Short mmCIF file of C-alpha atoms and ligand atoms in Angstrom, two decimals:
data_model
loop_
_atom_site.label_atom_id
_atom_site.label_comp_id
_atom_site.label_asym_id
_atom_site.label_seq_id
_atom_site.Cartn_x
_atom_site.Cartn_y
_atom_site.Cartn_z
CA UNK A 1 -144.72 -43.61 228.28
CA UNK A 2 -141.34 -41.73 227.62
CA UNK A 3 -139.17 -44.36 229.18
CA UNK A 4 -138.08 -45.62 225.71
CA UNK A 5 -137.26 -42.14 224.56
CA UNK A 6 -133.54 -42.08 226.10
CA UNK A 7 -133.01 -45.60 224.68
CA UNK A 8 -130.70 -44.55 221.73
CA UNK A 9 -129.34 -41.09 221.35
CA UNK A 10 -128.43 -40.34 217.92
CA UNK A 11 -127.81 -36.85 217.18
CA UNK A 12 -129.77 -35.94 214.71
CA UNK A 13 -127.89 -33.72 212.44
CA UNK A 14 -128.36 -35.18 208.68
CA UNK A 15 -124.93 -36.79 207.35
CA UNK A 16 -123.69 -36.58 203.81
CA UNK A 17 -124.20 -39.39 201.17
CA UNK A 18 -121.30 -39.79 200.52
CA UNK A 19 -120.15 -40.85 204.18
CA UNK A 20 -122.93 -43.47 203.88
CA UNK A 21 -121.49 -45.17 201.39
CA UNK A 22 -118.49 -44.85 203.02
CA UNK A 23 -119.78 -47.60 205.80
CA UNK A 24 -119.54 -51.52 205.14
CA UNK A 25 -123.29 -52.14 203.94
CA UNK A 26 -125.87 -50.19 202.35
CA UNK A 27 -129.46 -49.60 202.25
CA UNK A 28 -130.18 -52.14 199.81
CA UNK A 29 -128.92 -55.90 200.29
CA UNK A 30 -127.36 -56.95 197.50
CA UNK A 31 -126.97 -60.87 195.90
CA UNK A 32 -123.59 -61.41 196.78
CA UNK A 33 -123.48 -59.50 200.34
CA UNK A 34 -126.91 -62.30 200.80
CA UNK A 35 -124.71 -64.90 199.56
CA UNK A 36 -121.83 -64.25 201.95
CA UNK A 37 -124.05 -64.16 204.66
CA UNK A 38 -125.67 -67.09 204.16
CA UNK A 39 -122.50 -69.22 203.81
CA UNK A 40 -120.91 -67.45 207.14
CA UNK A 41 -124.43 -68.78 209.12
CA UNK A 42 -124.43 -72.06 207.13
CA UNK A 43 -120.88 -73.55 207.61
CA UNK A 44 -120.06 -72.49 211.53
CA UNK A 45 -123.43 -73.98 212.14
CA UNK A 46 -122.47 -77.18 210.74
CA UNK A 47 -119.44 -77.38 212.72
CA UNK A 48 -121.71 -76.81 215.46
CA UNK A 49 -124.05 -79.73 214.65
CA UNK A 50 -121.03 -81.74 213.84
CA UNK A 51 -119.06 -80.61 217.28
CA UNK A 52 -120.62 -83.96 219.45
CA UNK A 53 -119.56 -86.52 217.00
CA UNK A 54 -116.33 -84.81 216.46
CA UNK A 55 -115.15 -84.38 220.17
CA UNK A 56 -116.19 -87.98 220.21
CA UNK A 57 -113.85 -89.22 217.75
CA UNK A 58 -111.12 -86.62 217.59
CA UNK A 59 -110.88 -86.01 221.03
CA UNK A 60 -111.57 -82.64 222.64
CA UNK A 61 -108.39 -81.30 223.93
CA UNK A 62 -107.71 -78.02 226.58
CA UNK A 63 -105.88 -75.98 224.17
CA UNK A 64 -108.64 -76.24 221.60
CA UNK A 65 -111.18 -75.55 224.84
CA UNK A 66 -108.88 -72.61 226.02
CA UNK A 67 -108.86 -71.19 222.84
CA UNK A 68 -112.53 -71.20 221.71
CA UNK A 69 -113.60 -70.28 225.80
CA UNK A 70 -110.70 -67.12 225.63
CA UNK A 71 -112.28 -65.86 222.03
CA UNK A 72 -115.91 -66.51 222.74
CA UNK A 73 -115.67 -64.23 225.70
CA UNK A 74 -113.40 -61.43 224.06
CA UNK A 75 -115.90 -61.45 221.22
CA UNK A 76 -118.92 -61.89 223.45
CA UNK A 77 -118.26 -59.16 225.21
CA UNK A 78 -117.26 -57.28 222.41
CA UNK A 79 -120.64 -57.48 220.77
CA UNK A 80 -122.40 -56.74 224.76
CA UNK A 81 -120.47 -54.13 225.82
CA UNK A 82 -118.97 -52.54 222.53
CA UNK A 83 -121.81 -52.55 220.19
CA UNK A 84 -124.78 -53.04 222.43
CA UNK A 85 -124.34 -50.82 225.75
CA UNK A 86 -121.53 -48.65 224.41
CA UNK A 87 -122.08 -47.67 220.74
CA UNK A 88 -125.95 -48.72 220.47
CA UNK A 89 -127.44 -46.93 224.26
CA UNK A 90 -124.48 -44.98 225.50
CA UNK A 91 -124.26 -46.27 228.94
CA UNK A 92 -120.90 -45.30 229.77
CA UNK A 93 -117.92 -42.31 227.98
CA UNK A 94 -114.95 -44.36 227.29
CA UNK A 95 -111.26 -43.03 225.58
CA UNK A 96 -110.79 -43.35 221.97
CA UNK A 97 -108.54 -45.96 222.41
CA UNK A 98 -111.20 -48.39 224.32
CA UNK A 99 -113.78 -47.11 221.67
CA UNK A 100 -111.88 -48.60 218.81
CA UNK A 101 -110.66 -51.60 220.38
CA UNK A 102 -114.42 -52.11 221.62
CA UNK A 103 -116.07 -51.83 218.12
CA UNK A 104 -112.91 -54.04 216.43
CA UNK A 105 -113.77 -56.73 219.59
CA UNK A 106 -117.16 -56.73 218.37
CA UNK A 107 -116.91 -57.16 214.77
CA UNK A 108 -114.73 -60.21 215.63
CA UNK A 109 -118.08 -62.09 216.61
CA UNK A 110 -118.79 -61.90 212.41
CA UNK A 111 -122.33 -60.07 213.17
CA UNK A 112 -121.97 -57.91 210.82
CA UNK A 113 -120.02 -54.22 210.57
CA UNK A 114 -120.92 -51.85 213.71
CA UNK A 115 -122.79 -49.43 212.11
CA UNK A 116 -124.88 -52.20 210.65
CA UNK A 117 -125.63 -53.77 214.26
CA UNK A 118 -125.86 -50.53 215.94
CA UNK A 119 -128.63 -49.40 213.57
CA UNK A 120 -130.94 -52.26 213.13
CA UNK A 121 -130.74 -52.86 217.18
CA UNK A 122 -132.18 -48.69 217.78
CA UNK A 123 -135.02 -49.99 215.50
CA UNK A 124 -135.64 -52.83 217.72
CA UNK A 125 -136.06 -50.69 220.47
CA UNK A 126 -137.53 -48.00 218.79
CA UNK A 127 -140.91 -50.63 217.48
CA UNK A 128 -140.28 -53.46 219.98
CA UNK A 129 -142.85 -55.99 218.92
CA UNK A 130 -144.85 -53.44 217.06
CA UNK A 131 -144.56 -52.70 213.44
CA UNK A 132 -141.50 -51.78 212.22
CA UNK A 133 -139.29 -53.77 214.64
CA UNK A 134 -136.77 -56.03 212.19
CA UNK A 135 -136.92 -58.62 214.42
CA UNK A 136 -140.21 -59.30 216.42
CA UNK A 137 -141.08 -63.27 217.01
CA UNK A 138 -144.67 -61.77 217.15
CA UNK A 139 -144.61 -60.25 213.30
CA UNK A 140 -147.14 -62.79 211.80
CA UNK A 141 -149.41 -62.68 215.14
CA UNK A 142 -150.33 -64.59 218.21
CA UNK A 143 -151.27 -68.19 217.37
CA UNK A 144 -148.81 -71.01 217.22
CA UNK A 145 -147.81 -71.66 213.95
CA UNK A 146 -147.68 -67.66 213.72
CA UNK A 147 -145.21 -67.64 216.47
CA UNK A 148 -143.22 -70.57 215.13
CA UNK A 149 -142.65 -68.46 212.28
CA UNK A 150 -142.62 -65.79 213.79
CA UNK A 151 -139.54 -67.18 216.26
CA UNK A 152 -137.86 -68.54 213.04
CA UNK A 153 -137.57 -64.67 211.59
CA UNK A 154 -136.75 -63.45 214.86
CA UNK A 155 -133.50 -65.50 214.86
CA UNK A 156 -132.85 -65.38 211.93
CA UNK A 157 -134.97 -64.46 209.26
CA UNK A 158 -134.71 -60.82 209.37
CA UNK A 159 -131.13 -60.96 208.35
CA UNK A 160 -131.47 -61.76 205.11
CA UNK A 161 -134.29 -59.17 204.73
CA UNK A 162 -133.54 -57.02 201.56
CA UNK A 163 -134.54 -54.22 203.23
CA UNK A 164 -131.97 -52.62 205.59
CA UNK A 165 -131.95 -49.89 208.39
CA UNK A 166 -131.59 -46.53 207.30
CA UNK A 167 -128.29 -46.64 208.83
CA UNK A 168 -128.09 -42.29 208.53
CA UNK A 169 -131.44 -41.99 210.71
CA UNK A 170 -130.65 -44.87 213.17
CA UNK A 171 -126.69 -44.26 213.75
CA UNK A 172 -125.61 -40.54 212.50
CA UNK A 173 -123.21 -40.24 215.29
CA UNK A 174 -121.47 -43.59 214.32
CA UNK A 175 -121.57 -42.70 210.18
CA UNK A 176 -120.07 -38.94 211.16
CA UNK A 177 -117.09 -40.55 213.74
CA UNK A 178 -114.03 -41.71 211.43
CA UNK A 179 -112.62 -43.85 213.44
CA UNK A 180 -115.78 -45.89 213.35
CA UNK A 181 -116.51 -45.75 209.54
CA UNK A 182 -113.01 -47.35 209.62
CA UNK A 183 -113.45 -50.33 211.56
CA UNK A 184 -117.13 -50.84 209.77
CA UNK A 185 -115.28 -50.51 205.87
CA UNK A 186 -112.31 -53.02 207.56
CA UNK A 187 -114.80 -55.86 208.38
CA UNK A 188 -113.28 -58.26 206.11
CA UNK A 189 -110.43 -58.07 207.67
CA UNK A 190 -112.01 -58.31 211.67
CA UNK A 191 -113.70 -61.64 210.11
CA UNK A 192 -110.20 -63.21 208.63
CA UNK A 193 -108.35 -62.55 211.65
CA UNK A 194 -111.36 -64.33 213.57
CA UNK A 195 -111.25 -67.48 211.88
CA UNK A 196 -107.27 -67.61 211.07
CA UNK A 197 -106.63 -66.25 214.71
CA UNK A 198 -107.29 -69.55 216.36
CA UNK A 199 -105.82 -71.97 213.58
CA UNK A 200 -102.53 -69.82 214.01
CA UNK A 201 -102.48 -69.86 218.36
CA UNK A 202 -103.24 -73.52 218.06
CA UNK A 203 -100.88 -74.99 215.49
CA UNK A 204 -98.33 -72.92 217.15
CA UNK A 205 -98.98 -74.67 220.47
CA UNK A 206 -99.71 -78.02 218.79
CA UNK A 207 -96.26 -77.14 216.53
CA UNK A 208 -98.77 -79.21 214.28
CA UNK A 209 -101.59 -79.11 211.59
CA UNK A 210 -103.33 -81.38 213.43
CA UNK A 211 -103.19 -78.60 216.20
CA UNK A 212 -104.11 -75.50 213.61
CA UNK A 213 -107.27 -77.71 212.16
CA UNK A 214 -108.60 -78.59 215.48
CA UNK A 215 -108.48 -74.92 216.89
CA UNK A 216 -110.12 -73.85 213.65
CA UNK A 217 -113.07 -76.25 214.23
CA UNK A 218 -113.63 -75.53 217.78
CA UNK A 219 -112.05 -71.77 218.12
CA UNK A 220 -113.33 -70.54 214.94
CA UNK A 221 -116.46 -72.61 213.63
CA UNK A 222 -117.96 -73.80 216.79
CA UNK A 223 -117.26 -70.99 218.62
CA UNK A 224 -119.19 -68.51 216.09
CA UNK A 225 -121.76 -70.45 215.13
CA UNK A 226 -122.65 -70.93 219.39
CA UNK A 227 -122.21 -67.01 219.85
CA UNK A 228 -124.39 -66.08 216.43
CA UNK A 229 -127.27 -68.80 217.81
CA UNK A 230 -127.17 -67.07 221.56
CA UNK A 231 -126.74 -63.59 220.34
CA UNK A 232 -130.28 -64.15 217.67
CA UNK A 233 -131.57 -65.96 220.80
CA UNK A 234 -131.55 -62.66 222.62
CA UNK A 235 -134.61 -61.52 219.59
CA UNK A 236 -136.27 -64.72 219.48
CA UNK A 237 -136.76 -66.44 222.90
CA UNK A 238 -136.37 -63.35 225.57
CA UNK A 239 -139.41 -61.76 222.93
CA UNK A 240 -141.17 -65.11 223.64
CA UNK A 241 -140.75 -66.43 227.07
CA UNK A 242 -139.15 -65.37 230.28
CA UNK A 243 -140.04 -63.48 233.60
CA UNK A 244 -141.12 -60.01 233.34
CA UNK A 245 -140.47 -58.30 236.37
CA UNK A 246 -140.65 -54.93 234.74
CA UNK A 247 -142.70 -52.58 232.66
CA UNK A 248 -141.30 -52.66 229.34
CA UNK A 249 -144.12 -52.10 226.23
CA UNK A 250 -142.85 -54.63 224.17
CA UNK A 251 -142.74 -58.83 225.39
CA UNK A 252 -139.55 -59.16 226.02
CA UNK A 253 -138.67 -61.00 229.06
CA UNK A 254 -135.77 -62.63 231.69
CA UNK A 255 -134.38 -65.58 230.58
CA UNK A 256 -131.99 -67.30 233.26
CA UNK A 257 -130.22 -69.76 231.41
CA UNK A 258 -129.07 -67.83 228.97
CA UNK A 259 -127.24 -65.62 231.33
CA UNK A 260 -123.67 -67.20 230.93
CA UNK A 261 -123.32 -67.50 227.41
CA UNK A 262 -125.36 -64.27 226.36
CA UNK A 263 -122.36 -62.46 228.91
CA UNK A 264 -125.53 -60.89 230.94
CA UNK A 265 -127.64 -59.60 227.81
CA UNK A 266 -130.54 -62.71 228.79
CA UNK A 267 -132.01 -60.08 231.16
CA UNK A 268 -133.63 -58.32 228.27
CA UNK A 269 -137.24 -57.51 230.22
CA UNK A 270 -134.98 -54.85 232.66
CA UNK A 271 -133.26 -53.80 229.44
CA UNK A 272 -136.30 -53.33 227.58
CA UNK A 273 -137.52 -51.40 230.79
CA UNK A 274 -134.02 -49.25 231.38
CA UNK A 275 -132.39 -49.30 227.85
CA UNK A 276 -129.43 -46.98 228.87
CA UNK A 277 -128.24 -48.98 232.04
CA UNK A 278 -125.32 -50.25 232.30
CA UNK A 279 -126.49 -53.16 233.96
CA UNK A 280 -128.94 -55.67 232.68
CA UNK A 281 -128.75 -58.43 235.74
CA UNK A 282 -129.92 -55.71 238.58
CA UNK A 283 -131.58 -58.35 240.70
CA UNK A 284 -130.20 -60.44 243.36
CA UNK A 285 -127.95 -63.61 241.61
CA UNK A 286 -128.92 -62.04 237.92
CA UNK A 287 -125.12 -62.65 236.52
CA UNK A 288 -124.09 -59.91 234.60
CA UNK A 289 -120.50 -60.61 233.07
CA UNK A 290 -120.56 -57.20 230.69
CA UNK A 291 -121.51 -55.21 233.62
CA UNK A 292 -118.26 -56.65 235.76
CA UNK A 293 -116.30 -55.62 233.25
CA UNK A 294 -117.73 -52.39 232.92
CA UNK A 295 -117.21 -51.52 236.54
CA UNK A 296 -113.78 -52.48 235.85
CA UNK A 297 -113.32 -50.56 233.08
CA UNK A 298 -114.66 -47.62 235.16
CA UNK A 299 -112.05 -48.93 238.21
CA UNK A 300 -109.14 -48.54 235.68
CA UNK A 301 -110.31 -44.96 234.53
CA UNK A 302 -110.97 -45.98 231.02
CA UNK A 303 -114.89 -45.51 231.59
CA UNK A 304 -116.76 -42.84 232.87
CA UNK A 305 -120.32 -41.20 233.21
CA UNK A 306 -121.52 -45.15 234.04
CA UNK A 307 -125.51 -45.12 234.11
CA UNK A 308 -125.76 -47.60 237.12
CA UNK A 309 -129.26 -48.08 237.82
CA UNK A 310 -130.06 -47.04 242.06
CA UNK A 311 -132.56 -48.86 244.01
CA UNK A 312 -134.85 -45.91 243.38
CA UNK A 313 -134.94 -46.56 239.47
CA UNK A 314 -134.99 -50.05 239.46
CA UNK A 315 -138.10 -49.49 241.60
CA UNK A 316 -139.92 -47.22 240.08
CA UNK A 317 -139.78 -50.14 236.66
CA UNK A 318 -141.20 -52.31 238.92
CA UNK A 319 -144.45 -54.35 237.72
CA UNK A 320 -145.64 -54.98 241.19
ZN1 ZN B 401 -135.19 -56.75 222.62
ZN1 ZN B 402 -130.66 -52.77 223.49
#
C-alpha cells in the first residue's frame, strides 16, 4: 500500500542545528516546559468542570457566549486548516500572508508551537496504530483495560512523553521557512493574547470587571479546555470507535458527533484513507466546516492547487 506515502511531504534536505534550536521546543522535554504544560491542561479543564455550576449561579450571558463561540471557531479552525491540512498534508498553496496568519490562528488554540504539532501529527500518520505512532489508543494492546489505558495516553498521555518528535526529520520545510520559526519561538505571546484577548473584548463591552472575569472564564478557560478535549478526542475515540467506510491501515474511524466541534476533522477514517484532501466530510451530510472555508479561501484567490477529492478517488478508497 503506497496510499500513505503522499500523506506528509517534507523535503528532505537536512537542516542546520542551529535552526532547530531556533524553534519553540526541543528534542528533549524538559521539567519546567512539563510543568507549564501540565498547569495549561489542568486549570482550563477545571473551568470546564466548573462551567455547569457556574452558568447556574452567575448567569450565562450572550456576550460571554459570543465571545467564547467567535474564538473557538477562529482557533478551531486555525488548528484544522492551518496546522493540520495546510502546514501538516499540504492540501492547498496559500500567500504568505494567509500562511502566517494561519499558523498564528492556530497557536491561539495553546496546542503547542506549529512546528511542534506539525511534527508529532506526520508521525501519527507515518505509524498509525503501529509502533512508533505517539499517540495510538491501541499501544498497550487489544483487551479492555489495555485500551482504557491505552485511550487515556491517546488523549492525553503522550503529551507529556519526554521523548519528542525529531522535529528536523518530521517538519524540515517548516524549521527552514523563517516566517514559521517566528511564529513557533513567539508562542508565549499567541498564548497571552488568547487568554487576555477575551477578558479585554468583554470588560470593554461589560465597561466592567465583572464583564472582563466572566469572558475570561467562558472565552478563555472554557473555551480551551473544550477545544484541547475535542482536538485529543480526534487520537483517542476516532482510533477507537466509528464507521469505517474506507481503507485506511490503521483503526481510525468516522465519528458523527464530533463533527461540529472538531470543525470537520471527526471524519478521520477518509482522512486516514486520503491524508492530502482537502476535505475530510466527502460523503453525503458529512459537515465539513474547514473545508467551507477552504473553498472560500480558494473563491477569494488566497488558495490555490486545492486537492478536492473526485468521485473517482473517493471510490477507489472505498471498503465495499
Ligand atoms: Zn489519526
Ligand atoms: Zn492528518
Amino acid at each position: 500500500m503506497t496510499m500513505q506515502a503522499s500523506e506528509a511531504r517534507p523535503d528532505a534536505t537536512p537542516v542546520p542545528a542551529s535552526q532547530i534550536s531556533a524553534t519553540r521546543g526541543g528534542e528533549k522535554q524538559g521539567r519546567a516546559e512539563r510543568i507549564a504544560l501540565g498547569l495549561f491542561i489542568a486549570l482550563p479543564f477545571v473551568a470546564l468542570l466548573a462551567a455547569v455550576p457556574v452558568a447556574w449561579g452567575w448567569g450565562l450571558g450572550w456576550t460571554d457566549v459570543a465571545i467564547a463561540t467567535v474564538m473557538y471557531f477562529a482557533t478551531c479552525h486555525g488548528i484544522t486548516v492551518g496546522f493540520h491540512r495546510f502546514f501538516t498534508h499540504r492540501s492547498f498553496k496559500t500567500n504568505r500572508a494567509l500562511k502566517i496568519t494561519m499558523a498564528v490562528a492556530g497557536s491561539l488554540a495553546i496546542e503547542g508551537p506549529v512546528v511542534r504539532w506539525v511534527a508529532d501529527h506526520r508521525r501519527h500518520h507515518k505509524f498509525s496504530d503501529k509502533d512508533g505512532d505517539p499517540h495510538s489508543p491501541w499501544r498497550y494492546g487489544e483487551t479492555l483495560p489495555a485500551l482504557l489505558k491505552g485511550l487515556w495516553w491517546a488523549h492525553m498521555g503522550w503529551l507529556f512523553d519526554e521523548e519528542q518528535t525529531p522535529q528536523h526529520i518530521y517538519a524540515p520545510d517548516l524549521v527552514k521557512d523563517p516566517d514559521i520559526r517566528a511564529v513557533s519561538r513567539l508562542f508565549w505571546l499567541w498564548t497571552t493574547i488568547s487568554m487576555l484577548l477575551p477578558p479585554l473584548v468583554g470588560g470593554l463591552i461589560g465597561m466592567s470587571w465583572h464583564g472582563a472575569l466572566t469572558a475570561f472564564f467562558w472565552g478563555s478557560l472554557v473555551r480551551v479546555s473544550l477545544l484541547h478535549h475535542v482536538t485529543w478526542s480526534i487520537n483517542s475515540i476516532c482510533h477507537a470507535v466509528g464507521a469505517r467506510p474506507f481503507k485506511s491501515r490503521d483503526r481510525s474511524g468516522n465519528v458523527w458527533w464530533l463533527a461540529v466541534l472538531s470543525c470537520g476533522e471527526s471524519w478521520h477514517n477518509l482522512h486516514h484513507a486520503d491524508p492530502t484532501s482537502a476535505r475530510h466530510g466527502v460523503l453525503r451530510g458529512q459537515v465539513d466546516s474547514s473545508a467551507r472555508l477552504i473553498r472560500w479561501f480558494e473563491q477569494a484567490g488566497w488558495a490555490r492547487d486545492v486537492r478536492w477529492p473526485d468521485a473517482e478517488r473517493i471510490d477507489a478508497r472505498r471498503t465495499a
